[in-house]
Amino acid sequence: MNIYKEISDSVLSKIKEIPEIKDYITPQILNNIAIEIPKVRDFGDFSTNIAMLLTKSIGKKPRDIAEIMVPYLEKLSNVANVSIAGPGFINLKLKDEYIKRMALTDNLNPDTQKIQKIDLDYGGYNVGKTLHIGHLRTTVVGDTFNRIARFLGHKTKSYNHMGDWGRPMGLIIAWILENGMPQNVDDVNRMYPASSTRAKEDPGWLEKGQKITVELQSGNEEYKKIYDTFIPMSLNQVNSLLKRLNILTFDENKGERLIAEYVPEVQEILDKKGIIEHSDGAEIISVKQDTDTEPMPPVMWKSSAGAQTYAAADLTAIYYRERTDNPDAIVYFTDNRQTLHFKQIFRAARLAGFADGIELQHIGFGTITGADGKPFKTRDGNVPSLDEMLNIVADSVRTRVKESGKQLPNETIEMIALAALKFNDLMHDVKSDYIFDVDAVTNFEGRTGPYILYTAVRLNSIIKKAEGTAEITNCKLLPEERDLLMFLLDFNRIIEVSFERRAPYILANYAYDLCKLINTFYHTCPIMRDDIPEDVKSQRLAIVKQSLRVLSQALDLMGLKIPEEM
Ligand code: ARG
């Protein structure tokens, strides 16, 4: 249910009945009508500018046009009161009965008109490199976006475009040739950093790594055997972390390696199109346009050493996804240092004639910084791994819980920590940088994950303790109840907007605002007190139940779990 749409539709259909007005409702007017929920709702639940839009074409003052409309709008069965404000805004106040019925029977089924097919590209982890803070946003925002899209009924396919076929592979194999197969997780984590540090000091070692990479890519059996052994070890590690983060399983772990199979086909197409140029032994595609005002370097299709490039994998992946999925859109979630890369790739794809009718979209993130505005580091100056991040947050939660004199099982601490970390990530607009402050994110008050979980736990415990029915009765709504119900009714619209704008932060902030309203309601509208009449109690319990239903859904979309107690 989208109350917004419901109200707009009924207002518009009423206005189209008005003889003096109906002929002026042109498609252009319809496009510009705003029906909004005013910030201060003393005079109305919805407000519209429709009278002002018609003043030119009708040739009357907006207030006069509004006067004509009022009696018609008053006839709407869901409207209690219509008033005119300011220069000619029309305010509609809804009937309590209507709000109660709509809000408390809403089963949150989305009303998606056009189901879209979307390929999502997030994660994109690198073999041999531990997942670190730089992977947090692509993982958390990508996953939540995926859940939102699926909730709305869209068909998504999530791709983990693994970095598993580039120079690091050659360096890892070089390390293994010297040191033997990794024996444990620590070895797996050590191979690449050790080898890459050495490559920085020793050009011979770097060259060796590059040579192995090219030979691996051209089918060297020995290297392939080594490769096939360490890849699953690395994947295992990624998967156990994703599990800890409660991230949906990727539909495809198809990255640079698996896409390699299709590179020759794409090569042939590019050659036929004549868009490949040779430059110092490399193969490049020029994507510059006359109107460019910023530097636009060519796409590196093949390196001078003959290796498959990062760009080649992405371009080929577009070709592959078009052929296998033919989606309406391909959406990428990475940090914004890759903005230029994706611009280049999207242009190259169009030049090659790929992705016709497919929207190609890159959502670029800002950086997670420390208080000094520089990329976040741990106390000892290192880039923290995601595991470490979670540990840091969990320790802070543990301390807080201890200080409050409570004892919670470790599983609960983990759930709270996950909420703290993920919610903090989700609530910021992806495009901007944000400061990570562990004390702030684990606070049980304020715009934090723990506050939201706590609210859900509270609702759960009310329901557990409550006896009796939870039904709509004839009791009048108090303002706090009314505000809460109106907000609950906005859930579906929020999800739609979060999806359309590729902006899970809208959902996250909705969840917080919802919790604030729930807590205000909880403090002003007692439920279990002995002096509360049965019918009031029943209706309030129904409000609690619906609040929990909406909040649980929001939490689920953020990949968070509600603990038993907190
Ligand atoms: N593996 C890349 C990196 O760590 C990110 C991959 C992003 N996705 C993509 N299709 N290029 O920088």
PDB file of C-alpha atoms and ligand atoms in Angstrom, residues 121-126 129 132 135 138 161-164 256 310 313-314 317 321 332-335 338 341-342, ligand 1:
ATOM      1  CA  ASP A 121      27.694  -5.750  -9.416  1.00  0.00           C
ATOM      2  CA  TYR A 122      29.055  -5.285  -5.914  1.00  0.00           C
ATOM      3  CA  GLY A 123      31.608  -6.884  -3.647  1.00  0.00           C
ATOM      4  CA  GLY A 124      34.197  -7.494  -6.329  1.00  0.00           C
ATOM      5  CA  TYR A 125      36.664  -8.939  -3.820  1.00  0.00           C
ATOM      6  CA  ASN A 126      40.229  -9.694  -4.711  1.00  0.00           C
ATOM      7  CA  LYS A 129      43.698  -9.702  -0.341  1.00  0.00           C
ATOM      8  CA  HIS A 132      39.068  -4.564   4.469  1.00  0.00           C
ATOM      9  CA  HIS A 135      34.881  -3.274   0.983  1.00  0.00           C
ATOM     10  CA  THR A 138      30.042  -1.924  -1.613  1.00  0.00           C
ATOM     11  CA  HIS A 161      33.070  -9.667  -9.980  1.00  0.00           C
ATOM     12  CA  MET A 162      36.089 -11.277  -8.357  1.00  0.00           C
ATOM     13  CA  GLY A 163      39.524  -9.821  -8.910  1.00  0.00           C
ATOM     14  CA  ASP A 164      41.036 -13.204  -9.625  1.00  0.00           C
ATOM     15  CA  GLU A 256      37.823 -11.657 -14.158  1.00  0.00           C
ATOM     16  CA  TYR A 310      40.810  -4.917 -15.587  1.00  0.00           C
ATOM     17  CA  ALA A 313      37.068  -7.994 -17.914  1.00  0.00           C
ATOM     18  CA  ASP A 314      34.455  -5.325 -17.283  1.00  0.00           C
ATOM     19  CA  ALA A 317      31.202  -8.807 -18.536  1.00  0.00           C
ATOM     20  CA  ARG A 321      25.420 -10.125 -19.068  1.00  0.00           C
ATOM     21  CA  TYR A 332      27.639  -1.158 -10.131  1.00  0.00           C
ATOM     22  CA  PHE A 333      28.457  -0.255  -6.546  1.00  0.00           C
ATOM     23  CA  THR A 334      32.106   0.637  -6.001  1.00  0.00           C
ATOM     24  CA  ASP A 335      34.024   3.475  -4.452  1.00  0.00           C
ATOM     25  CA  GLN A 338      36.409   4.058 -10.119  1.00  0.00           C
ATOM     26  CA  HIS A 341      36.879   3.630 -15.160  1.00  0.00           C
ATOM     27  CA  PHE A 342      33.158   2.994 -15.479  1.00  0.00           C
TER      28      PHE A 342
HETATM   29  N1  ARG B   1      38.196  -5.882  -7.598  1.00  0.00           N
HETATM   30  C1  ARG B   1      38.040  -4.470  -7.775  1.00  0.00           C
HETATM   31  C2  ARG B   1      38.852  -3.709  -6.743  1.00  0.00           C
HETATM   32  O1  ARG B   1      39.060  -4.171  -5.649  1.00  0.00           O
HETATM   33  C3  ARG B   1      36.605  -4.031  -7.655  1.00  0.00           C
HETATM   34  C4  ARG B   1      35.663  -4.633  -8.653  1.00  0.00           C
HETATM   35  C5  ARG B   1      34.481  -3.773  -8.897  1.00  0.00           C
HETATM   36  N2  ARG B   1      33.579  -4.294  -9.898  1.00  0.00           N
HETATM   37  C6  ARG B   1      33.845  -4.278 -11.174  1.00  0.00           C
HETATM   38  N3  ARG B   1      32.967  -4.817 -11.999  1.00  0.00           N
HETATM   39  N4  ARG B   1      34.905  -3.719 -11.669  1.00  0.00           N
HETATM   40  O2  ARG B   1      39.272  -2.596  -7.031  1.00  0.00           O
END
